[in-house]
Coordinates of N, CA and C in Angstrom, one line a residue:
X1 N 137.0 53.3 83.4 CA 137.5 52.7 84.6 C 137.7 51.2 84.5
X2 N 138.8 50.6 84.7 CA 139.1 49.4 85.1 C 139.2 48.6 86.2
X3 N 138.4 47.4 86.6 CA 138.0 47.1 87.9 C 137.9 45.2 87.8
X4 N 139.2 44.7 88.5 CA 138.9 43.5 88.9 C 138.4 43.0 90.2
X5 N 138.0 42.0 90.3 CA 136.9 42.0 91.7 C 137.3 40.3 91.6
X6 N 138.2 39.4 92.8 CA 137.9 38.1 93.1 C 136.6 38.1 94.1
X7 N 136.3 36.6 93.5 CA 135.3 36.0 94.5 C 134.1 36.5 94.1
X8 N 134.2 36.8 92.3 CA 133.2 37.6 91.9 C 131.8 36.8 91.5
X9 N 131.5 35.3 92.0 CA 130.7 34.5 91.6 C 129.2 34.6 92.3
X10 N 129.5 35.1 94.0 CA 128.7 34.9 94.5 C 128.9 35.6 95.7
X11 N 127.6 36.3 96.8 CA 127.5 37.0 97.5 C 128.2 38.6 97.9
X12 N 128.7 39.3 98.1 CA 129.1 40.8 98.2 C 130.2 40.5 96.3
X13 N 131.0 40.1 96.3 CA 131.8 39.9 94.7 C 130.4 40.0 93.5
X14 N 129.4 38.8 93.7 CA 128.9 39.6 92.7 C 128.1 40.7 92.7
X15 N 127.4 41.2 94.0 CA 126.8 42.2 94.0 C 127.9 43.2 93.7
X16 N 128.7 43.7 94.3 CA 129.9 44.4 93.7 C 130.1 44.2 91.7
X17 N 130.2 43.3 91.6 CA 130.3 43.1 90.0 C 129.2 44.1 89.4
X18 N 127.7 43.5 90.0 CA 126.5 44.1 89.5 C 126.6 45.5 89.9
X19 N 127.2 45.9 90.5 CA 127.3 47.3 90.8 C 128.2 48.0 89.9
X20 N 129.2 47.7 89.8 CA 129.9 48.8 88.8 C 129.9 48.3 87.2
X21 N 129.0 47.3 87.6 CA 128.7 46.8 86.0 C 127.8 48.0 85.5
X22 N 127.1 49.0 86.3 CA 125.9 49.7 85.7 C 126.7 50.4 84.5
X23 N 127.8 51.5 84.9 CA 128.3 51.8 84.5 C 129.2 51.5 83.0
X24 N 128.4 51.7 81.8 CA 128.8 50.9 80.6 C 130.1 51.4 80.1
X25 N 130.6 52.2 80.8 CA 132.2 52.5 80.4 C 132.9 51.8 81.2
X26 N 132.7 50.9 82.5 CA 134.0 50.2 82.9 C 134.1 48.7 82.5
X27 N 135.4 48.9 82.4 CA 135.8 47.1 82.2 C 136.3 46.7 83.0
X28 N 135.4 45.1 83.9 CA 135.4 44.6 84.6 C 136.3 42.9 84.1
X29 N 137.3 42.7 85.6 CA 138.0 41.5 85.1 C 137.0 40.4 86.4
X30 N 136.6 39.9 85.6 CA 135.8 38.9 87.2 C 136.4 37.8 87.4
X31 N 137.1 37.5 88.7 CA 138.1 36.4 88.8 C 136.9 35.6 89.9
X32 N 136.6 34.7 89.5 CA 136.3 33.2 90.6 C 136.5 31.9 90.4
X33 N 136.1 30.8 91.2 CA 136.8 29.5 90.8 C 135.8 28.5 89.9
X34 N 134.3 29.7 89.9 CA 133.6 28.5 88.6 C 133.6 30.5 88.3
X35 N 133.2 29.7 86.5 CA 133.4 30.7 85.6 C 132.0 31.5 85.5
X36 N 131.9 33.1 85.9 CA 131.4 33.6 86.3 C 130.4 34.2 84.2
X37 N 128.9 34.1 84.5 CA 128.9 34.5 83.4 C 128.5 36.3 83.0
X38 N 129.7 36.5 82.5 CA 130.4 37.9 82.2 C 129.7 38.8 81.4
X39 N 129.4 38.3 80.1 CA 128.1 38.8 79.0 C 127.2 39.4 79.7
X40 N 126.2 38.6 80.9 CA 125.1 39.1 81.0 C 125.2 40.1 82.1
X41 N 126.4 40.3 82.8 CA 126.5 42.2 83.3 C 126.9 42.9 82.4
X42 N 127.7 42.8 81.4 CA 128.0 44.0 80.7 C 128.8 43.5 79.5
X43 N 128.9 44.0 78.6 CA 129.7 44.1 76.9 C 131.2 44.1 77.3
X44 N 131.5 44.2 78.5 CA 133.1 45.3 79.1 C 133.4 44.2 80.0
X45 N 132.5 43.2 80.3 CA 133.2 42.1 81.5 C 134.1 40.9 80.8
X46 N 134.5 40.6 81.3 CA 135.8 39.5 81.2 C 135.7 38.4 82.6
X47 N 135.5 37.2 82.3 CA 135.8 36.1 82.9 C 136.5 35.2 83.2
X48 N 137.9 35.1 84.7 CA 138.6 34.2 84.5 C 138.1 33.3 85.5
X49 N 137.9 31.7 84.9 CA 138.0 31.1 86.5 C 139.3 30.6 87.1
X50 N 139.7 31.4 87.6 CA 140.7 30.8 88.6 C 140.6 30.8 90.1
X51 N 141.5 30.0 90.6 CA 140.9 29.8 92.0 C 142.4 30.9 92.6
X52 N 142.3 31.6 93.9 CA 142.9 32.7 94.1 C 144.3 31.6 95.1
X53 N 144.2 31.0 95.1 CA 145.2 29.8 95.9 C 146.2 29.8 95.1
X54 N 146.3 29.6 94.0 CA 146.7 29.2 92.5 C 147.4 30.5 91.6
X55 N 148.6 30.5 92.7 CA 149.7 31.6 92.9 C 149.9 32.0 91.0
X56 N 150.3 31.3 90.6 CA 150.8 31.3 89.1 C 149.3 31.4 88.3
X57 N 148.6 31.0 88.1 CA 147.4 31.0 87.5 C 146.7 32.7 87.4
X58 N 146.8 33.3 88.7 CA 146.7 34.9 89.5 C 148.0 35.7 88.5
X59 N 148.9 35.5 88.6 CA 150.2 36.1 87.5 C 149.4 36.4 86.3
X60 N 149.1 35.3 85.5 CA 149.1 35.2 84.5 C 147.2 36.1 84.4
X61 N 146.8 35.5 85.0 CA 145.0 36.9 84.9 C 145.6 38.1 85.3
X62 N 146.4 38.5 86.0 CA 146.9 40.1 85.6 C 148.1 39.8 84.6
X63 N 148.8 39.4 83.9 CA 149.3 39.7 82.9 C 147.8 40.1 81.5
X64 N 147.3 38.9 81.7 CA 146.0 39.2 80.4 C 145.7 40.3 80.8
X65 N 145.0 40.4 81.8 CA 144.1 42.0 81.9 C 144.7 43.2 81.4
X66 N 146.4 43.1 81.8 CA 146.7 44.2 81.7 C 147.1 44.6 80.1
X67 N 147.3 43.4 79.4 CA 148.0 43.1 78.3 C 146.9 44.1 77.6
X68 N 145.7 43.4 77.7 CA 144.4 43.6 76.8 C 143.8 45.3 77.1
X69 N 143.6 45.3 78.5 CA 143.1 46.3 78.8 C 143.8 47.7 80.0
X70 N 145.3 47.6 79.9 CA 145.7 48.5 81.0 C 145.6 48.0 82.4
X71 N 146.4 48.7 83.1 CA 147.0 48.4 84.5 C 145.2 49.1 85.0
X72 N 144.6 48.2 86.0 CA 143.5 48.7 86.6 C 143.3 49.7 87.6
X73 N 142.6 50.2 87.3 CA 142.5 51.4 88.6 C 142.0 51.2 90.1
X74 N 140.9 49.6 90.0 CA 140.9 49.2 91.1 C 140.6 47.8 91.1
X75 N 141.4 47.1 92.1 CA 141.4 45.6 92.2 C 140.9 45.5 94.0
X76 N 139.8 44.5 93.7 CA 138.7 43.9 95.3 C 139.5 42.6 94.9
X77 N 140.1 43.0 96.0 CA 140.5 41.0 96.4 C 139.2 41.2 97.9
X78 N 138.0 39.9 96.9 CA 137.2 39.6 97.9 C 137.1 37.7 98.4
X79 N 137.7 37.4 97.4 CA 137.6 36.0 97.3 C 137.7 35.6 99.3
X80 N 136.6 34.7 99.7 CA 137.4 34.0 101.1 C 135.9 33.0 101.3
X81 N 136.3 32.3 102.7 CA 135.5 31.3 102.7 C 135.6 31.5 104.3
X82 N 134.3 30.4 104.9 CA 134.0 30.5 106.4 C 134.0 29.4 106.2
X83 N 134.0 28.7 107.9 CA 133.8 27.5 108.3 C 134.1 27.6 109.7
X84 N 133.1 26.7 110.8 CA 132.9 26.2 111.9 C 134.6 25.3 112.5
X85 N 135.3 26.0 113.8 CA 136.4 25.8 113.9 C 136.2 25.4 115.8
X86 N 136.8 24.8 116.0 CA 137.1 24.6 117.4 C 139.0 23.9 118.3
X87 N 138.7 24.9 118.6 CA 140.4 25.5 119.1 C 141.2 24.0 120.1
X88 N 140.4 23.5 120.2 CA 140.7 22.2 121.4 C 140.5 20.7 120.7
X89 N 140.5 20.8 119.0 CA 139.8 19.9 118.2 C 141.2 19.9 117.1
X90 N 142.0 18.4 116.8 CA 143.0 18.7 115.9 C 142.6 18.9 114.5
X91 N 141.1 18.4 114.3 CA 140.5 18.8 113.0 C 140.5 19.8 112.5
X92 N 140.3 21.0 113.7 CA 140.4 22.2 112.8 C 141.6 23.1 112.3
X93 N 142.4 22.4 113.0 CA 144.0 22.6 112.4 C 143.6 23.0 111.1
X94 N 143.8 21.7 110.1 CA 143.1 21.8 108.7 C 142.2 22.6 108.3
X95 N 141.1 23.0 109.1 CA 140.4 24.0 108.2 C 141.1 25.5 108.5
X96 N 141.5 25.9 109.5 CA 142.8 27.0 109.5 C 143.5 27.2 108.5
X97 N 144.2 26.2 108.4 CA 145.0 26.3 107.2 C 144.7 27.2 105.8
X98 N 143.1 26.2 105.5 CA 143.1 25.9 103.9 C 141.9 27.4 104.6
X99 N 141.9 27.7 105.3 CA 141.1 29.6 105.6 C 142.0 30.3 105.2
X100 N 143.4 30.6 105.9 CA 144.4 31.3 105.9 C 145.1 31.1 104.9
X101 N 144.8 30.0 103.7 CA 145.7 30.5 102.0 C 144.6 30.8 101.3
X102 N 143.3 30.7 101.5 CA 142.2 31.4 100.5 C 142.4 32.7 101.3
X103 N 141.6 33.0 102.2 CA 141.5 34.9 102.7 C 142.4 35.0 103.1
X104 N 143.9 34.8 103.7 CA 144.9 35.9 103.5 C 146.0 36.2 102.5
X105 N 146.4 34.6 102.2 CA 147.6 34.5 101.1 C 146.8 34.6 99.6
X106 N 145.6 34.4 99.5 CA 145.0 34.7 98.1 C 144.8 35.8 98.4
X107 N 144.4 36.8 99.1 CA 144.1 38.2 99.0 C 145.5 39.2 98.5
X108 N 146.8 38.3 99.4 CA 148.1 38.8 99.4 C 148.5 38.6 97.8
X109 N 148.1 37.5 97.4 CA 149.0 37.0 95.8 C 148.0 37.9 95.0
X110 N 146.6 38.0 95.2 CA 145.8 38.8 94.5 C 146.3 40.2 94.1
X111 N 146.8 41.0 95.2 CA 147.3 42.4 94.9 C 148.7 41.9 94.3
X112 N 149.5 41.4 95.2 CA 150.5 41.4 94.6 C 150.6 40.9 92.8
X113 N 150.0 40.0 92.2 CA 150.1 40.0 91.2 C 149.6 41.3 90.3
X114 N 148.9 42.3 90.6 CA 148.4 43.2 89.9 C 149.5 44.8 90.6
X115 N 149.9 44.6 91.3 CA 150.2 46.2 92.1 C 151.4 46.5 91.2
X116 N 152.4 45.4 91.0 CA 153.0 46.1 90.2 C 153.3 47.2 88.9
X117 N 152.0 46.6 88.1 CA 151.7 47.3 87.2 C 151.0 48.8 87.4
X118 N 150.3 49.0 89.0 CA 149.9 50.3 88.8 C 150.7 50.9 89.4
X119 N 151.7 50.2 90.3 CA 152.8 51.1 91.0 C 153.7 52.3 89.6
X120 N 153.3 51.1 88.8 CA 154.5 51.6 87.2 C 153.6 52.9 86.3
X121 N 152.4 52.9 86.6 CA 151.2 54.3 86.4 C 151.4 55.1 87.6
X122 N 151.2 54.8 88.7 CA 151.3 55.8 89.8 C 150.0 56.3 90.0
X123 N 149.2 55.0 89.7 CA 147.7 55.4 90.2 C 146.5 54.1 90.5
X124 N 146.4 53.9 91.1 CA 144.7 52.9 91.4 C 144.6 52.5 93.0
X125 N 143.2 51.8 93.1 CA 143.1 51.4 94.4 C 143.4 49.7 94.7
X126 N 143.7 49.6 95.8 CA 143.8 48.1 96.1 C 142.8 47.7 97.6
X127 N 142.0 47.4 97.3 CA 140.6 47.2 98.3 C 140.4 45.7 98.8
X128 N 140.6 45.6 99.8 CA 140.4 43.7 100.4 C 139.2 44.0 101.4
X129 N 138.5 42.9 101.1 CA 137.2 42.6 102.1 C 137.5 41.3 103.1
X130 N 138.0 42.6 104.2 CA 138.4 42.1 105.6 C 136.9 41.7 106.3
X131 N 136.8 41.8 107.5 CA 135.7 41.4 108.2 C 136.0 42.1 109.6
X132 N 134.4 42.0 110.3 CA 134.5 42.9 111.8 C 135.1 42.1 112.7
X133 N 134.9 40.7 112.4 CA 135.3 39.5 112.9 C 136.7 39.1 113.1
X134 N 137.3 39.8 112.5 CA 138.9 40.4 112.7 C 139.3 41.1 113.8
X135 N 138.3 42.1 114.6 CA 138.8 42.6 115.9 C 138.4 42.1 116.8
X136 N 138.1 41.0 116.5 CA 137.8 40.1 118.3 C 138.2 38.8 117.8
X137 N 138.0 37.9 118.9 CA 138.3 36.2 118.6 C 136.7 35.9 118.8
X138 N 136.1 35.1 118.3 CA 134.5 34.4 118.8 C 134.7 33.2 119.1
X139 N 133.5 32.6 119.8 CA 134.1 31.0 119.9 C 133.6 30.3 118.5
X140 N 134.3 29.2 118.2 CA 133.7 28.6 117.0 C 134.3 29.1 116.0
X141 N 134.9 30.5 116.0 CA 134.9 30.9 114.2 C 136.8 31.4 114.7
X142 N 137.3 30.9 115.3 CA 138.6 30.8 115.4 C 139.3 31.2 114.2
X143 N 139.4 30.2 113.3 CA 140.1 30.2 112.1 C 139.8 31.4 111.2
X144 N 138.3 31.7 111.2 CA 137.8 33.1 110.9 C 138.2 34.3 111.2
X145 N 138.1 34.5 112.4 CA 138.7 35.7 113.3 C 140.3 36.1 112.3
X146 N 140.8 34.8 113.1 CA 142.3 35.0 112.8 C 142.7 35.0 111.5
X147 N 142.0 34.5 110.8 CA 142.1 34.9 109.2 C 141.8 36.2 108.7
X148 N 140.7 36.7 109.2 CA 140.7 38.1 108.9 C 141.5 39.3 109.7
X149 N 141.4 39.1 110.2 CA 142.9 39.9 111.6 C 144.2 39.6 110.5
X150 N 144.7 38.7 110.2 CA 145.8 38.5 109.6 C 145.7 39.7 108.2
X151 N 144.4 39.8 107.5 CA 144.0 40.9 106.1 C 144.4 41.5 106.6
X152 N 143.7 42.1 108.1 CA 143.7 43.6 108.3 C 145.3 44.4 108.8
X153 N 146.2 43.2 109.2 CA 147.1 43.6 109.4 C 148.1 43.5 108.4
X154 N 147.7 42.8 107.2 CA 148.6 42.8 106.2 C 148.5 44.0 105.3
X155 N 147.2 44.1 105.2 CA 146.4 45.4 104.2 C 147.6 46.9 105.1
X156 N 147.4 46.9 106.4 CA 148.6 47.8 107.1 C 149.6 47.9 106.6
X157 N 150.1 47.0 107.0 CA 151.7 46.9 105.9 C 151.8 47.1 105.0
X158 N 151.0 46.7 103.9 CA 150.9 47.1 102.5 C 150.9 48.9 102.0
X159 N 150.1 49.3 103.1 CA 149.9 50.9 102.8 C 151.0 51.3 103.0
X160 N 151.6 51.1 104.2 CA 152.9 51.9 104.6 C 153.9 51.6 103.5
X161 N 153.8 50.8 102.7 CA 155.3 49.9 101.9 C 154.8 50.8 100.8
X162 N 153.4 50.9 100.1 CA 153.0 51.5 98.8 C 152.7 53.3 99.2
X163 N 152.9 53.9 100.5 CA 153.3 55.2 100.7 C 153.5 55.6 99.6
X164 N 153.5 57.0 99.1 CA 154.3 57.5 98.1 C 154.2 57.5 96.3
X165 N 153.2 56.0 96.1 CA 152.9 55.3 94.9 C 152.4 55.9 94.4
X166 N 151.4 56.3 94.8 CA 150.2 56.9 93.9 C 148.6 55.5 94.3
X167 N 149.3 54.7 94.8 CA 148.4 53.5 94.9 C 148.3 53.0 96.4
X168 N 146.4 53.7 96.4 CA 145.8 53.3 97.7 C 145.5 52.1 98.1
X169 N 145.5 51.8 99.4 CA 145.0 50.8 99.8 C 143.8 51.0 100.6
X170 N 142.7 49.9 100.9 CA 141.3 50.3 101.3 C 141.1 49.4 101.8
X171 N 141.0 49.0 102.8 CA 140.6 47.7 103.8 C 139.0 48.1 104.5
X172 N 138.2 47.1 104.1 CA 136.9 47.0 104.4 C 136.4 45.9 105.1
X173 N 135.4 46.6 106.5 CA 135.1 45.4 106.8 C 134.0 45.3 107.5
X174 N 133.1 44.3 105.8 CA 131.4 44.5 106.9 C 131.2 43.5 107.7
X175 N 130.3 43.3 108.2 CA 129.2 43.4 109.8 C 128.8 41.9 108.8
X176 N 127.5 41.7 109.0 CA 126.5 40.7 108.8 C 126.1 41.4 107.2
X177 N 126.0 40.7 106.6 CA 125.9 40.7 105.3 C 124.9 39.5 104.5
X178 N 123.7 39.6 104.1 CA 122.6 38.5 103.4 C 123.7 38.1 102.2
X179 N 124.0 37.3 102.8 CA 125.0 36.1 101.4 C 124.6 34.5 101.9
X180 N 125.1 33.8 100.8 CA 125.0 32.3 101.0 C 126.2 31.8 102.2
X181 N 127.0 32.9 102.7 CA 127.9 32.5 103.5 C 127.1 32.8 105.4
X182 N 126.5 33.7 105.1 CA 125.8 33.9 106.3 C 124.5 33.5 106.7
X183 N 123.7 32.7 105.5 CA 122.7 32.4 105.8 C 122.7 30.9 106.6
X184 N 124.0 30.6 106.5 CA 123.5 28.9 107.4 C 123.8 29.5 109.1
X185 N 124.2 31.2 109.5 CA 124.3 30.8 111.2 C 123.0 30.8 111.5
X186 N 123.0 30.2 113.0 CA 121.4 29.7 113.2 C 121.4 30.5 114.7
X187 N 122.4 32.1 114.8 CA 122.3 33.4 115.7 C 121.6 34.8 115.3
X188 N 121.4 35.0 115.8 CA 120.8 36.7 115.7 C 122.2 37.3 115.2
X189 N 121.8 38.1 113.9 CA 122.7 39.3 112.8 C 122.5 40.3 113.1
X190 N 122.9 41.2 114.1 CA 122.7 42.6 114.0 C 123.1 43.3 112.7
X191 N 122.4 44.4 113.0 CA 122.3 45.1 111.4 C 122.6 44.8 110.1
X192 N 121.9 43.3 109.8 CA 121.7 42.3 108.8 C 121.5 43.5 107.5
X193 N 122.8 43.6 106.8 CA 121.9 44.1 105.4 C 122.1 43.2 104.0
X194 N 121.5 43.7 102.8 CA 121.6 43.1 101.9 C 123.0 42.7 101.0
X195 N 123.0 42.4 100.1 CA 124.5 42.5 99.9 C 124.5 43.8 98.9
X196 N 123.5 43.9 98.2 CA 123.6 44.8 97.3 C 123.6 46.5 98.3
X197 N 123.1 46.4 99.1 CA 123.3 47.7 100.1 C 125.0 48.0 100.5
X198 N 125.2 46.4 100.8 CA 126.7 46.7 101.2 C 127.4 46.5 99.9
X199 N 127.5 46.5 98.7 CA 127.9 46.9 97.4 C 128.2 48.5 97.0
X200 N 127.1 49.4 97.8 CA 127.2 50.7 97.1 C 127.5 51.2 98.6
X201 N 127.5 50.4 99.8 CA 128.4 51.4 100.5 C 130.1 51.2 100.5
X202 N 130.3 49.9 100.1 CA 131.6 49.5 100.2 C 132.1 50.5 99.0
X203 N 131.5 50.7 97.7 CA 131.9 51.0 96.7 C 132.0 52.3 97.0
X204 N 131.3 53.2 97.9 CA 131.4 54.5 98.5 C 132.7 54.6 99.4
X205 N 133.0 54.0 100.0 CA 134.2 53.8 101.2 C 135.4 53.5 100.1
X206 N 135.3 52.6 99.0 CA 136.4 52.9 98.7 C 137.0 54.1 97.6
X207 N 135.3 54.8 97.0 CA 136.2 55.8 96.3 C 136.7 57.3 97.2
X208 N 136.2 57.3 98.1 CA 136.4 58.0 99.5 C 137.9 57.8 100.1
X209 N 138.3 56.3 99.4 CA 139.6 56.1 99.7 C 140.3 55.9 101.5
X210 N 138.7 55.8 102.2 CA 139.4 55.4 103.9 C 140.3 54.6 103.9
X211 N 141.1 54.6 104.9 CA 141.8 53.4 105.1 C 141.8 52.3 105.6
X212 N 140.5 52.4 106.5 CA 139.3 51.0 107.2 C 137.8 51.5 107.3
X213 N 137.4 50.5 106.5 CA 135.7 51.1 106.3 C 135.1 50.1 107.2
X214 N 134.5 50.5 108.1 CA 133.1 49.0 108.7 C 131.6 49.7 108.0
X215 N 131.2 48.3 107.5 CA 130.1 48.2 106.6 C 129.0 47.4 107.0
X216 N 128.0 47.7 107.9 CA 127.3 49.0 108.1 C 128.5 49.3 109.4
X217 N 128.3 50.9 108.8 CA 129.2 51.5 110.3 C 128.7 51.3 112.1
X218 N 127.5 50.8 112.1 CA 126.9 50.5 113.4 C 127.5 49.3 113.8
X219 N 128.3 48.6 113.5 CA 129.0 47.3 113.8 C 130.3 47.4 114.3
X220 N 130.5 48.7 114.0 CA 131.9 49.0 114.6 C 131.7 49.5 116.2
X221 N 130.4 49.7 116.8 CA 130.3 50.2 118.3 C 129.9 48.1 118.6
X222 N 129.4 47.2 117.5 CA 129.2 46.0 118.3 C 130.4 45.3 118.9
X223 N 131.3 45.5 117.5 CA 132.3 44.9 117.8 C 133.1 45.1 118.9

């Protein structure tokens, strides 16, 4: 099995890494923006740092991967970032922005640089880590929300266009998750799990192949 995973440096990306690293027959491409060290999951991992912004840079790590090791069977565009937004503040204009070209247009240039090649096999998955925070607006996480809403409805589009392909799409999206991105809120996390928990369920959901997974599924009655 072949398996690239952005955003693979830290929080659900690497636990995901560490997860199907177990497995000494697959080869993992680990895309993040500091260079992720690859050796110590597995014999089979591969390291690129690139940042998922960095349209042309993304081309060229699926040209290598596929050069070296075949069109993948499954690519996690997880790469994304949070930050504190307020809708009535021209500052956060700017952090909108630079949200909406890491988690939607890097998730977008992420498949797109790799789909072609499995469209051309007629087989793999294409999996993005949307959020729950996509089906409502919150205060404060504005640019959040709408960043992830924007995945969930692109990941849509994408399925209906790659119909027919052989090549699924899997849009996932957990809840509260123990990562270095969630540990600075200073709110109550319902059904807070680890990340390595939500590693082998996400990895469940997508060989299951749903077409929207919430991770833990008890966050889909919060939301």
């Amino acid at each position: 099995m072949r398996v690239v995973i952005t955003g693979a440096s830290s929080g659900i990306g690497e636990a995901l890494a560490r997860y199907y690293a177990r497995d000494e027959n697959t080869m993992l491409g680990l895309v993040a923006r500091r260079t992720v060290d690859a050796r110590a999951l597995s014999r089979k991992a591969i390291s690129y740092a690139v940042d998922v912004t960095d349209d042309q840079a993304l081309a060229a790590v699926a040209q290598d991967f596929v050069r070296h090791f075949g069109p993948p069977d499954l690519v996690i565009a997880n790469a994304g970032v949070g930050v504190g937004t307020a809708g009535s503040e021209m500052a956060s204009v700017a952090k909108l922005r630079k949200l909406l070209d890491v988690n939607v247009t890097g998730l977008a240039a992420t498949f797109a640089a790799f789909a072609p090649a499995m469209i051309g096999v007629g087989r793999g998955t294409l999996a993005g880590i949307a959020s729950v925070a996509g089906f409502r607006g919150l205060a404060g996480n504005g640019a959040y929300c709408a960043s992830k809403s924007a995945v969930i409805t692109w990941m849509e589009s994408l399925r209906a266009e790659l119909y027919g392909t052989g090549v699924s799409v899997v849009c996932v999206c957990p809840g509260y998750i123990d990562t270095p991105m969630t540990r600075v809120n200073r709110f109550h996390m319902p059904f807070l799990i680890s990340a390595e928990d939500a590693a082998r369920r996400i990895a469940r959901a997508i060989a299951a192949k749903h077409r929207l997974a919430v991770i833990p599924w008890q966050m889909a009655l919060v939301s």
